[in-house]
Short mmCIF file of C-alpha atoms and ligand atoms in Angstrom, two decimals:
data_model
loop_
_atom_site.label_atom_id
_atom_site.label_comp_id
_atom_site.label_asym_id
_atom_site.label_seq_id
_atom_site.Cartn_x
_atom_site.Cartn_y
_atom_site.Cartn_z
CA UNK Z 278 57.06 162.48 245.18
CA UNK Z 279 57.54 162.00 248.77
CA UNK Z 280 60.87 162.81 250.18
CA UNK Z 281 63.10 160.17 251.24
CA UNK Z 282 63.28 160.92 255.11
CA UNK Z 283 65.88 159.87 257.50
CA UNK Z 284 64.80 156.58 259.53
CA UNK Z 285 64.10 157.77 263.09
CA UNK Z 286 66.28 155.70 265.77
CA UNK Z 287 64.00 155.85 268.54
CA UNK Z 288 64.47 153.16 271.21
CA UNK Z 289 61.09 151.66 270.70
CA UNK Z 290 61.13 148.72 272.45
CA UNK Z 291 62.52 150.10 275.56
CA UNK Z 292 59.41 152.44 275.24
CA UNK Z 293 57.05 149.70 274.54
CA UNK Z 294 58.27 147.94 277.68
CA UNK Z 295 57.88 151.09 280.01
CA UNK Z 296 54.38 151.47 278.70
CA UNK Z 297 53.94 147.90 279.38
CA UNK Z 298 55.26 148.42 283.09
CA UNK Z 299 53.00 151.27 283.54
CA UNK Z 300 49.79 149.53 282.60
CA UNK Z 301 50.60 146.62 284.62
CA UNK Z 302 51.26 148.91 287.59
CA UNK Z 303 47.78 150.51 286.96
CA UNK Z 304 46.30 147.08 286.86
CA UNK Z 305 47.89 146.10 290.30
CA UNK Z 306 46.55 149.23 291.80
CA UNK Z 307 42.81 148.33 290.23
CA UNK Z 308 42.68 144.93 292.23
CA UNK Z 309 43.19 146.64 295.56
CA UNK Z 310 40.35 149.02 294.94
CA UNK Z 311 37.72 146.39 294.86
CA UNK Z 312 37.56 145.87 298.57
CA UNK Z 313 37.31 149.44 299.36
CA UNK Z 314 33.87 151.36 299.89
CA UNK Z 315 32.84 153.84 297.23
CA UNK Z 316 33.98 157.11 298.88
CA UNK Z 317 37.66 155.63 298.26
CA UNK Z 318 37.42 154.32 295.04
CA UNK Z 319 36.82 157.77 293.37
CA UNK Z 320 40.33 159.20 293.90
CA UNK Z 321 41.64 155.96 292.91
CA UNK Z 322 39.96 156.05 289.84
CA UNK Z 323 40.87 159.48 289.16
CA UNK Z 324 44.58 158.55 289.83
CA UNK Z 325 44.42 155.62 287.46
CA UNK Z 326 43.09 157.97 284.91
CA UNK Z 327 46.10 160.49 285.47
CA UNK Z 328 48.71 157.60 285.44
CA UNK Z 329 48.05 157.02 281.66
CA UNK Z 330 51.57 157.64 280.29
CA UNK Z 331 51.59 160.84 278.05
CA UNK Z 332 52.12 159.89 274.34
CA UNK Z 333 50.80 159.28 270.91
CA UNK Z 334 48.62 156.18 271.39
CA UNK Z 335 47.89 154.06 268.16
CA UNK Z 336 45.10 151.40 268.36
CA UNK Z 337 45.90 148.22 266.24
CA UNK Z 338 43.57 145.81 267.82
CA UNK Z 339 41.83 145.30 264.24
CA UNK Z 340 45.32 145.41 262.41
CA UNK Z 341 46.96 142.32 261.64
CA UNK Z 342 50.30 143.65 260.08
CA UNK Z 343 53.56 143.65 262.21
CA UNK Z 344 54.95 146.34 259.84
CA UNK Z 345 52.49 148.82 261.39
CA UNK Z 346 53.56 147.89 264.80
CA UNK Z 347 56.92 147.96 264.17
CA UNK Z 348 57.26 151.42 262.51
CA UNK Z 349 54.70 152.87 265.01
CA UNK Z 350 56.94 151.55 267.91
CA UNK Z 351 60.13 152.99 266.16
CA UNK Z 352 58.27 156.33 266.38
CA UNK Z 353 57.82 155.95 269.93
CA UNK Z 354 54.09 155.79 269.52
CA UNK Z 355 52.33 153.75 272.31
CA UNK Z 356 49.83 150.85 272.00
CA UNK Z 357 46.10 151.44 273.07
CA UNK Z 358 45.08 148.02 273.77
CA UNK Z 359 41.45 148.88 273.93
CA UNK Z 360 39.57 146.43 271.79
CA UNK Z 361 38.58 148.42 268.90
CA UNK Z 362 39.14 151.50 270.49
CA UNK Z 363 35.57 151.94 272.13
CA UNK Z 364 36.92 154.02 274.93
CA UNK Z 365 38.33 156.70 272.15
CA UNK Z 366 41.22 157.27 274.12
CA UNK Z 367 43.81 156.72 270.96
CA UNK Z 368 45.57 159.21 268.77
CA UNK Z 369 45.57 156.97 265.68
CA UNK Z 370 43.09 154.17 264.64
CA UNK Z 371 44.61 151.90 262.51
CA UNK Z 372 42.57 148.84 261.08
CA UNK Z 373 43.03 146.75 258.09
CA UNK Z 374 39.16 146.70 257.01
CA UNK Z 375 36.99 149.68 255.70
CA UNK Z 376 35.31 151.59 258.10
CA UNK Z 377 31.80 152.94 258.30
CA UNK Z 378 30.91 156.68 258.43
CA UNK Z 379 29.06 156.25 261.91
CA UNK Z 380 32.86 155.31 263.08
CA UNK Z 381 34.64 157.92 261.87
CA UNK Z 382 31.71 160.86 262.88
CA UNK Z 383 32.70 159.47 266.61
CA UNK Z 384 36.47 161.01 266.37
CA UNK Z 385 37.54 164.34 267.87
CA UNK Z 386 39.57 166.62 265.94
CA UNK Z 387 43.04 165.49 267.05
CA UNK Z 388 42.18 161.93 266.21
CA UNK Z 389 43.10 160.03 263.19
CA UNK Z 390 41.80 157.01 261.25
CA UNK Z 391 43.44 155.39 258.38
CA UNK Z 392 40.24 155.00 256.04
CA UNK Z 393 37.96 157.51 254.55
CA UNK Z 394 34.27 156.68 254.52
CA UNK Z 395 33.15 155.96 251.23
CA UNK Z 396 36.19 154.97 249.65
CA UNK Z 397 34.36 152.13 247.84
CA UNK Z 398 33.90 154.57 245.04
CA UNK Z 399 37.43 153.92 244.09
CA UNK Z 400 37.76 150.51 245.49
CA UNK Z 401 34.98 148.71 244.05
CA UNK Z 402 35.49 148.10 240.19
CA UNK Z 403 31.82 148.99 239.33
CA UNK Z 404 31.90 152.38 240.92
CA UNK Z 405 35.25 153.08 239.80
CA UNK Z 406 34.26 152.52 236.15
CA UNK Z 407 31.21 154.36 236.62
CA UNK Z 408 33.02 157.41 237.87
CA UNK Z 409 35.89 157.32 235.19
CA UNK Z 410 33.35 156.66 232.49
CA UNK Z 411 31.40 159.53 233.41
CA UNK Z 412 34.54 161.66 233.43
CA UNK Z 413 35.48 160.17 230.09
CA UNK Z 414 32.60 161.41 228.71
CA UNK Z 415 32.93 164.86 229.88
CA UNK Z 416 36.95 164.82 229.09
CA UNK Z 417 37.60 162.42 226.47
CA UNK Z 418 41.15 163.25 225.98
CA UNK Z 419 42.02 163.44 229.85
CA UNK Z 420 39.90 160.42 231.01
CA UNK Z 421 41.18 157.62 228.69
CA UNK Z 422 43.45 155.69 231.30
CA UNK Z 423 41.30 153.06 232.06
CA UNK Z 424 40.55 150.10 229.49
CA UNK Z 425 37.10 150.34 227.96
CA UNK Z 426 34.72 149.10 230.64
CA UNK Z 427 31.09 148.08 231.03
CA UNK Z 428 29.11 147.17 234.42
CA UNK Z 429 27.14 144.20 233.45
CA UNK Z 430 24.36 144.67 235.92
CA UNK Z 431 23.59 147.90 233.68
CA UNK Z 432 25.03 148.01 230.63
CA UNK Z 433 24.86 144.47 229.32
CA UNK Z 434 22.57 145.74 226.52
CA UNK Z 435 25.17 148.48 225.33
CA UNK Z 436 28.20 146.05 225.88
CA UNK Z 437 26.18 143.40 223.59
CA UNK Z 438 25.84 146.10 220.90
CA UNK Z 439 29.67 147.09 221.09
CA UNK Z 440 30.58 143.67 220.50
CA UNK Z 441 28.91 143.57 217.19
CA UNK Z 442 30.52 146.80 216.11
CA UNK Z 443 33.73 146.68 213.79
CA UNK Z 444 35.67 148.24 216.87
CA UNK Z 445 34.28 145.59 219.54
CA UNK Z 446 34.25 142.71 217.28
CA UNK Z 447 37.37 140.11 217.84
CA UNK Z 448 38.45 141.86 221.05
CA UNK Z 449 39.71 139.93 224.20
CA UNK Z 450 37.54 140.65 227.26
CA UNK Z 451 38.29 140.18 230.67
CA UNK Z 452 35.59 139.77 233.38
CA UNK Z 453 36.39 141.05 236.83
CA UNK Z 454 34.17 140.50 240.07
CA UNK Z 455 33.57 144.13 241.53
CA UNK Z 456 34.34 143.62 244.90
CA UNK Z 457 37.18 140.70 243.72
CA UNK Z 458 40.89 140.51 244.66
CA UNK Z 459 43.95 138.52 244.06
CA UNK Z 460 42.56 137.39 240.51
CA UNK Z 461 39.73 135.56 242.23
CA UNK Z 462 36.77 135.11 239.67
CA UNK Z 463 38.33 136.63 236.71
CA UNK Z 464 37.54 135.10 233.35
CA UNK Z 465 39.42 135.90 230.04
CA UNK Z 466 37.59 135.34 226.91
CA UNK Z 467 37.28 136.13 223.04
CA UNK Z 468 33.74 135.19 223.34
CA UNK Z 469 32.09 137.58 225.86
CA UNK Z 470 28.56 137.25 224.55
CA UNK Z 471 28.58 133.91 225.87
CA UNK Z 472 29.38 134.80 229.36
CA UNK Z 473 27.69 138.18 229.56
CA UNK Z 474 24.50 137.13 231.22
CA UNK Z 475 26.33 134.67 233.52
CA UNK Z 476 27.92 137.57 235.89
CA UNK Z 477 26.12 139.71 238.52
CA UNK Z 478 28.11 142.36 240.29
CA UNK Z 479 30.83 142.42 237.59
CA UNK Z 480 32.62 144.83 235.19
CA UNK Z 481 33.83 143.53 231.63
CA UNK Z 482 36.99 145.26 230.48
CA UNK Z 483 38.92 145.31 227.30
CA UNK Z 484 42.00 143.32 227.73
CA UNK Z 485 45.34 145.08 227.01
CA UNK Z 486 46.98 142.93 224.46
CA UNK Z 487 50.09 144.62 224.07
CA UNK Z 488 51.61 144.82 227.51
CA UNK Z 489 55.11 146.29 228.32
CA UNK Z 490 57.29 143.01 228.91
CA UNK Z 491 60.09 142.45 231.45
CA UNK Z 492 62.40 139.74 230.11
CA UNK Z 493 59.46 138.52 228.06
CA UNK Z 494 57.06 138.60 230.78
CA UNK Z 495 53.84 140.71 231.75
CA UNK Z 496 54.20 142.86 235.02
CA UNK Z 497 52.28 145.62 236.69
CA UNK Z 498 53.06 148.10 239.15
CA UNK Z 499 51.63 148.63 242.39
CA UNK Z 500 52.09 152.30 243.37
CA UNK Z 501 51.26 153.54 246.93
CA UNK Z 502 49.54 156.73 247.14
CA UNK Z 503 48.65 158.44 250.67
CA UNK Z 504 45.45 160.80 250.93
CA UNK Z 505 45.72 162.77 253.99
CA UNK Z 506 42.53 165.11 253.40
CA UNK Z 507 39.65 165.28 251.07
CA UNK Z 508 38.51 168.66 252.34
CA UNK Z 509 41.70 170.10 251.46
CA UNK Z 510 42.64 167.43 248.92
CA UNK Z 511 46.38 166.30 249.68
CA UNK Z 512 47.66 163.52 247.65
CA UNK Z 513 51.36 162.07 248.27
CA UNK Z 514 52.99 159.45 245.86
CA UNK Z 515 55.65 157.20 247.35
CA UNK Z 516 58.82 156.94 245.29
CA UNK Z 517 59.13 153.18 245.78
CA UNK Z 518 56.78 150.34 245.12
CA UNK Z 519 56.64 146.85 243.59
CA UNK Z 520 56.82 145.68 240.00
CA UNK Z 521 54.93 142.41 240.00
CA UNK Z 522 56.35 139.98 237.21
CA UNK Z 523 54.15 137.18 235.78
CA UNK Z 524 56.24 133.57 236.15
CA UNK Z 525 55.42 132.44 232.81
CA UNK Z 526 56.60 134.35 229.61
CA UNK Z 527 53.56 136.29 227.96
CA UNK Z 528 51.65 135.24 224.83
CA UNK Z 529 49.17 137.01 222.95
CA UNK Z 530 45.73 135.44 224.35
CA UNK Z 531 44.54 132.38 222.37
CA UNK Z 532 41.91 129.96 223.51
CA UNK Z 533 44.89 127.82 224.04
CA UNK Z 534 46.82 129.74 226.65
CA UNK Z 535 43.87 132.08 227.80
CA UNK Z 536 43.40 129.79 231.20
CA UNK Z 537 46.99 130.12 231.98
CA UNK Z 538 46.78 132.49 234.59
CA UNK Z 539 50.66 132.80 235.21
CA UNK Z 540 50.65 134.13 231.61
CA UNK Z 541 47.90 136.83 232.08
CA UNK Z 542 47.52 137.75 235.42
CA UNK Z 543 50.29 139.42 237.53
CA UNK Z 544 48.86 139.03 240.90
CA UNK Z 545 51.45 137.82 243.55
CA UNK Z 546 48.82 135.56 244.98
CA UNK Z 547 48.53 133.48 241.70
CA UNK Z 548 52.23 133.63 240.73
CA UNK Z 549 53.86 132.72 243.75
CA UNK Z 550 52.42 129.17 243.53
CA UNK Z 551 54.11 128.83 239.96
CA UNK Z 552 57.42 126.73 240.38
CA UNK Z 553 59.03 129.29 238.22
CA UNK Z 554 58.16 132.07 240.55
CA UNK Z 555 61.38 133.57 242.24
CA UNK Z 556 60.90 135.54 245.38
CA UNK Z 557 64.64 137.52 244.69
CA UNK Z 558 67.69 136.33 246.80
CA UNK Z 559 67.64 139.71 248.98
CA UNK Z 560 66.06 142.83 249.60
CA UNK Z 561 67.74 144.57 246.89
CA UNK Z 562 64.92 144.53 244.60
CA UNK Z 563 66.73 143.62 241.15
CA UNK Z 564 66.10 140.36 240.76
CA UNK Z 565 63.25 137.79 240.84
CA UNK Z 566 59.71 138.07 240.33
CA UNK Z 567 59.13 141.13 242.55
CA UNK Z 568 61.33 144.31 242.02
CA UNK Z 569 61.54 147.80 242.97
CA UNK Z 570 61.07 151.28 241.38
CA UNK Z 571 64.70 151.83 241.61
CA UNK Z 572 65.49 148.75 239.43
CA UNK Z 573 62.49 149.78 237.10
CA UNK Z 574 64.05 153.41 236.72
CA UNK Z 575 67.09 151.69 235.62
CA UNK Z 576 65.10 149.32 233.11
CA UNK Z 577 63.41 152.39 231.46
CA UNK Z 578 66.81 154.35 231.10
CA UNK Z 579 68.18 151.23 229.43
CA UNK Z 580 65.21 151.06 227.04
CA UNK Z 581 65.44 154.75 226.01
CA UNK Z 582 62.43 155.98 228.45
CA UNK Z 583 62.94 158.91 230.66
CA UNK Z 584 61.91 157.76 233.89
CA UNK Z 585 60.72 161.55 234.81
CA UNK Z 586 58.17 161.54 231.86
CA UNK Z 587 56.75 158.06 232.79
CA UNK Z 588 56.61 159.14 236.44
CA UNK Z 589 54.70 162.29 235.62
CA UNK Z 590 52.09 160.21 233.34
CA UNK Z 591 51.58 158.08 236.30
CA UNK Z 592 51.20 160.85 238.84
CA UNK Z 593 48.63 162.44 236.11
CA UNK Z 594 46.36 159.38 235.83
CA UNK Z 595 46.45 159.09 239.72
CA UNK Z 596 45.40 162.61 240.39
CA UNK Z 597 42.77 162.39 237.70
CA UNK Z 598 41.45 159.33 239.55
CA UNK Z 599 41.05 160.88 242.86
CA UNK Z 600 39.58 164.03 241.06
CA UNK Z 601 37.10 161.60 239.97
CA UNK Z 602 36.10 160.25 243.23
CA UNK Z 603 36.85 163.61 245.15
CA UNK Z 604 33.08 164.85 245.12
CA UNK Z 605 31.79 161.53 246.73
CA UNK Z 606 34.47 161.27 249.32
CA UNK Z 607 34.25 165.01 250.31
CA UNK Z 608 30.40 164.56 250.53
CA UNK Z 609 31.03 161.57 252.87
CA UNK Z 610 33.41 163.33 254.97
CA UNK Z 611 31.19 166.26 255.24
CA UNK Z 612 28.42 164.00 256.73
CA UNK Z 613 30.63 162.82 259.26
CA UNK Z 614 31.63 166.15 260.13
CA UNK Z 615 29.00 168.87 259.37
CA UNK Z 616 30.94 171.27 261.95
CA UNK Z 617 34.00 172.34 263.16
CA UNK Z 618 36.58 169.56 261.97
CA UNK Z 619 39.93 170.55 260.64
CA UNK Z 620 39.77 168.23 257.65
CA UNK Z 621 42.50 165.92 258.56
CA UNK Z 622 40.95 162.91 260.53
CA UNK Z 623 41.17 160.61 258.01
CA UNK Z 624 44.15 159.50 255.93
CA UNK Z 625 44.46 156.37 253.73
CA UNK Z 626 47.17 154.56 251.90
CA UNK Z 627 45.84 153.29 248.44
CA UNK Z 628 47.54 150.79 246.04
CA UNK Z 629 47.06 151.82 242.59
CA UNK Z 630 47.57 148.74 240.14
CA UNK Z 631 49.25 150.22 236.95
CA UNK Z 632 49.76 148.17 233.53
CA UNK Z 633 51.97 149.63 230.96
CA UNK Z 634 51.54 148.96 227.26
CA UNK Z 635 54.53 148.65 224.78
CA UNK Z 636 54.04 152.67 224.32
CA UNK Z 637 54.89 153.22 228.04
CA UNK Z 638 51.22 154.42 228.34
CA UNK Z 639 50.05 153.69 231.87
CA UNK Z 640 46.43 152.01 232.39
CA UNK Z 641 44.65 152.29 235.95
CA UNK Z 642 43.35 148.81 236.19
CA UNK Z 643 42.33 149.02 240.03
CA UNK Z 644 42.75 150.95 243.03
CA UNK Z 645 42.94 148.83 246.61
CA UNK Z 646 41.75 150.49 249.40
CA UNK Z 647 43.60 147.96 251.77
CA UNK Z 648 46.83 147.36 250.18
CA UNK Z 649 48.91 144.55 251.69
CA UNK Z 650 51.08 145.73 254.27
CA UNK Z 651 52.81 142.33 254.89
CA UNK Z 652 56.39 142.24 254.99
CA UNK Z 653 56.86 138.59 254.42
CA UNK Z 654 60.00 138.76 252.03
CA UNK Z 655 62.91 141.11 252.35
CA UNK Z 656 61.76 143.38 249.49
CA UNK Z 657 58.22 143.72 250.85
CA UNK Z 658 59.46 144.56 254.36
CA UNK Z 659 61.87 147.15 252.88
CA UNK Z 660 59.39 148.81 251.01
CA UNK Z 661 56.33 148.69 253.32
CA UNK Z 662 58.31 149.58 256.40
CA UNK Z 663 59.64 152.66 254.12
CA UNK Z 664 55.96 153.47 253.36
CA UNK Z 665 54.89 153.54 256.76
CA UNK Z 666 57.52 155.65 258.04
CA UNK Z 667 56.78 158.41 255.50
CA UNK Z 668 53.09 157.98 256.28
CA UNK Z 669 53.59 158.29 260.07
CA UNK Z 670 55.84 161.35 259.45
CA UNK Z 671 53.64 163.02 257.38
CA UNK Z 672 50.79 162.72 259.65
CA UNK Z 673 52.72 165.02 261.79
CA UNK Z 674 51.16 164.11 265.26
CA UNK Z 675 51.73 166.09 268.13
CA UNK Z 676 50.70 166.02 271.77
CA UNK Z 677 49.96 169.52 271.75
CA UNK Z 678 47.22 168.76 269.29
CA UNK Z 679 45.17 167.11 271.71
CA UNK Z 680 45.50 169.70 274.50
CA UNK Z 681 44.47 172.07 271.71
CA UNK Z 682 41.62 169.95 270.88
CA UNK Z 683 40.62 169.70 274.50
CA UNK Z 684 40.69 173.52 275.04
CA UNK Z 685 38.44 173.97 271.98
CA UNK Z 686 35.86 171.54 273.14
CA UNK Z 687 35.68 173.47 276.26
CA UNK Z 688 35.43 176.83 274.66
CA UNK Z 689 32.82 175.47 272.28
CA UNK Z 690 30.68 174.35 275.36
CA UNK Z 691 30.92 177.39 277.03
CA UNK Z 692 29.78 179.42 273.93
CA UNK Z 693 26.94 176.83 273.60
CA UNK Z 694 25.99 178.02 276.88
CA UNK Z 695 26.31 181.55 276.41
CA UNK Z 696 25.10 181.65 272.66
CA UNK Z 697 26.56 183.39 269.49
CA UNK Z 698 30.04 183.43 268.24
CA UNK Z 699 32.93 183.22 270.56
CA UNK Z 700 36.63 183.24 270.57
CA UNK Z 701 38.61 180.54 272.14
CA UNK Z 702 42.13 180.97 273.21
CA UNK Z 703 44.36 177.66 274.22
CA UNK Z 704 47.71 176.83 274.89
CA UNK Z 705 49.45 174.46 272.44
CA UNK Z 706 53.26 173.66 272.78
CA UNK Z 707 53.80 176.85 274.74
CA UNK Z 708 52.46 178.79 271.86
CA UNK Z 709 49.36 180.68 272.52
CA UNK Z 710 46.49 180.17 269.84
CA UNK Z 711 43.39 182.01 269.00
CA UNK Z 712 40.98 180.51 266.98
CA UNK Z 713 37.58 181.98 265.75
CA UNK Z 714 34.70 179.64 265.15
CA UNK Z 715 30.95 180.07 264.56
CA UNK Z 716 28.85 177.99 267.09
CA UNK Z 717 26.65 175.43 265.22
P1 ADP W 208 42.00 141.75 241.22
O1 ADP W 208 41.34 142.99 242.22
O2 ADP W 208 41.31 140.26 241.38
O3 ADP W 208 43.35 141.50 241.38
P2 ADP W 208 42.57 143.36 238.75
O4 ADP W 208 41.74 144.13 238.09
O5 ADP W 208 43.80 143.91 239.46
O6 ADP W 208 41.65 142.24 239.91
O7 ADP W 208 43.16 142.12 237.85
C1 ADP W 208 43.91 141.09 238.05
C2 ADP W 208 45.17 141.00 237.13
O8 ADP W 208 44.51 141.06 235.79
C3 ADP W 208 45.88 142.23 236.98
O9 ADP W 208 46.94 142.40 237.98
C4 ADP W 208 46.51 142.51 235.62
O10 ADP W 208 47.49 141.37 235.73
C5 ADP W 208 45.46 141.47 234.89
N1 ADP W 208 44.42 142.59 234.10
C6 ADP W 208 43.32 142.85 234.65
N2 ADP W 208 42.81 143.89 233.92
C7 ADP W 208 43.70 143.90 232.77
C8 ADP W 208 43.34 144.48 231.48
N3 ADP W 208 42.21 145.19 231.27
N4 ADP W 208 44.28 144.32 230.30
C9 ADP W 208 45.13 143.40 230.65
N5 ADP W 208 45.36 142.79 231.86
C10 ADP W 208 44.39 142.81 232.87
#
């Protein structure tokens, strides 16, 4: 679990204003340069560059979330407004969508980006099923936390065969598009063979018919996990998150109720449209259709469960899922940085969707690579800003990292000219750092 960190009380808005003032001064200076001849402009260009306020810069030009903006400003980070960070002057690049390996490979050692290349291995349901099925074959008693899943594009015949066995017969199945989200395109059925040929990039999964219920309703948990390195696999689980409860009481699946999404699917985007959905009155997280983990811990205790044991089980399935994806993720990282990279360029917040059955057994349903960071309700705002504060704290960014990076770059260039191994000495935060590095 992450420690609960004290909130920072940096006067963020003031910092933002002073950054804006610096920018506008620079712009005014620029307009005068246009009329000068070439010899005059050069020193002014240089002056303009040196005028950039010293600080940690975050580029949010591809990020729509105000929560990220707010928390970055609270930390005193400045906004790099360069569109898509093309000039590469930021310390952190934070975007909502996935990134390509080419984008990541451009980054310098001190820079950070909030996505790992190749993360589809977790986020696409077909890839996730593939790696977890493979691990289940090798370690059946360790990797049995994803409901039985078939990838239709590859395993339609084994699926058909399974459905005719005594085990597979009469089960309820859920069809899920591989890259689907928010419950879109999901079909629940007891007659899977009727559907098996109708889907393309889809998984079909055994439906958990005995979910744990809260006040008679099905729910799932959104657990936030931060990965800060795949080279030195580092994973943090946030100790707050969302319990998302259906709007309508649960019923065992029958042909009469299987189309009722608010009975069977816990997605917020579906249930919020139902008149019974209750947003909760405050940010306390103990009423309504969305609750927090503090409340869930009390719920478990009241129902005779030890929250510590349940959380140990949850972290176990999360770590095992990440271990299954690790070879792909570290391979992709290595492709981006074949040489001289400390291993901390990428970080990512993941949203694990976990369902419990009546035995409090956690089932991994899916992993979201861009979980919503929207703070549109009080509980969302509290949980997501808390998550972002901890994330930015854990990144532990220091201005001296950039200086050290520049020193190392220079040393590496010198070594390239001279050939062979080199020893780079750099000043970092007043401390003298020595780094030995082999030349590529
Ligand atoms: P999406 O990415 O579209 O949200 P999910 O895999 O998260 O797809 O499924 C949507 C919802 O359907 C889940 O939040 C859960 O409530 C329900 N669900 C999905 N898979 C199962 C399953 N195997 N058993 C029971 N319920 C499931």
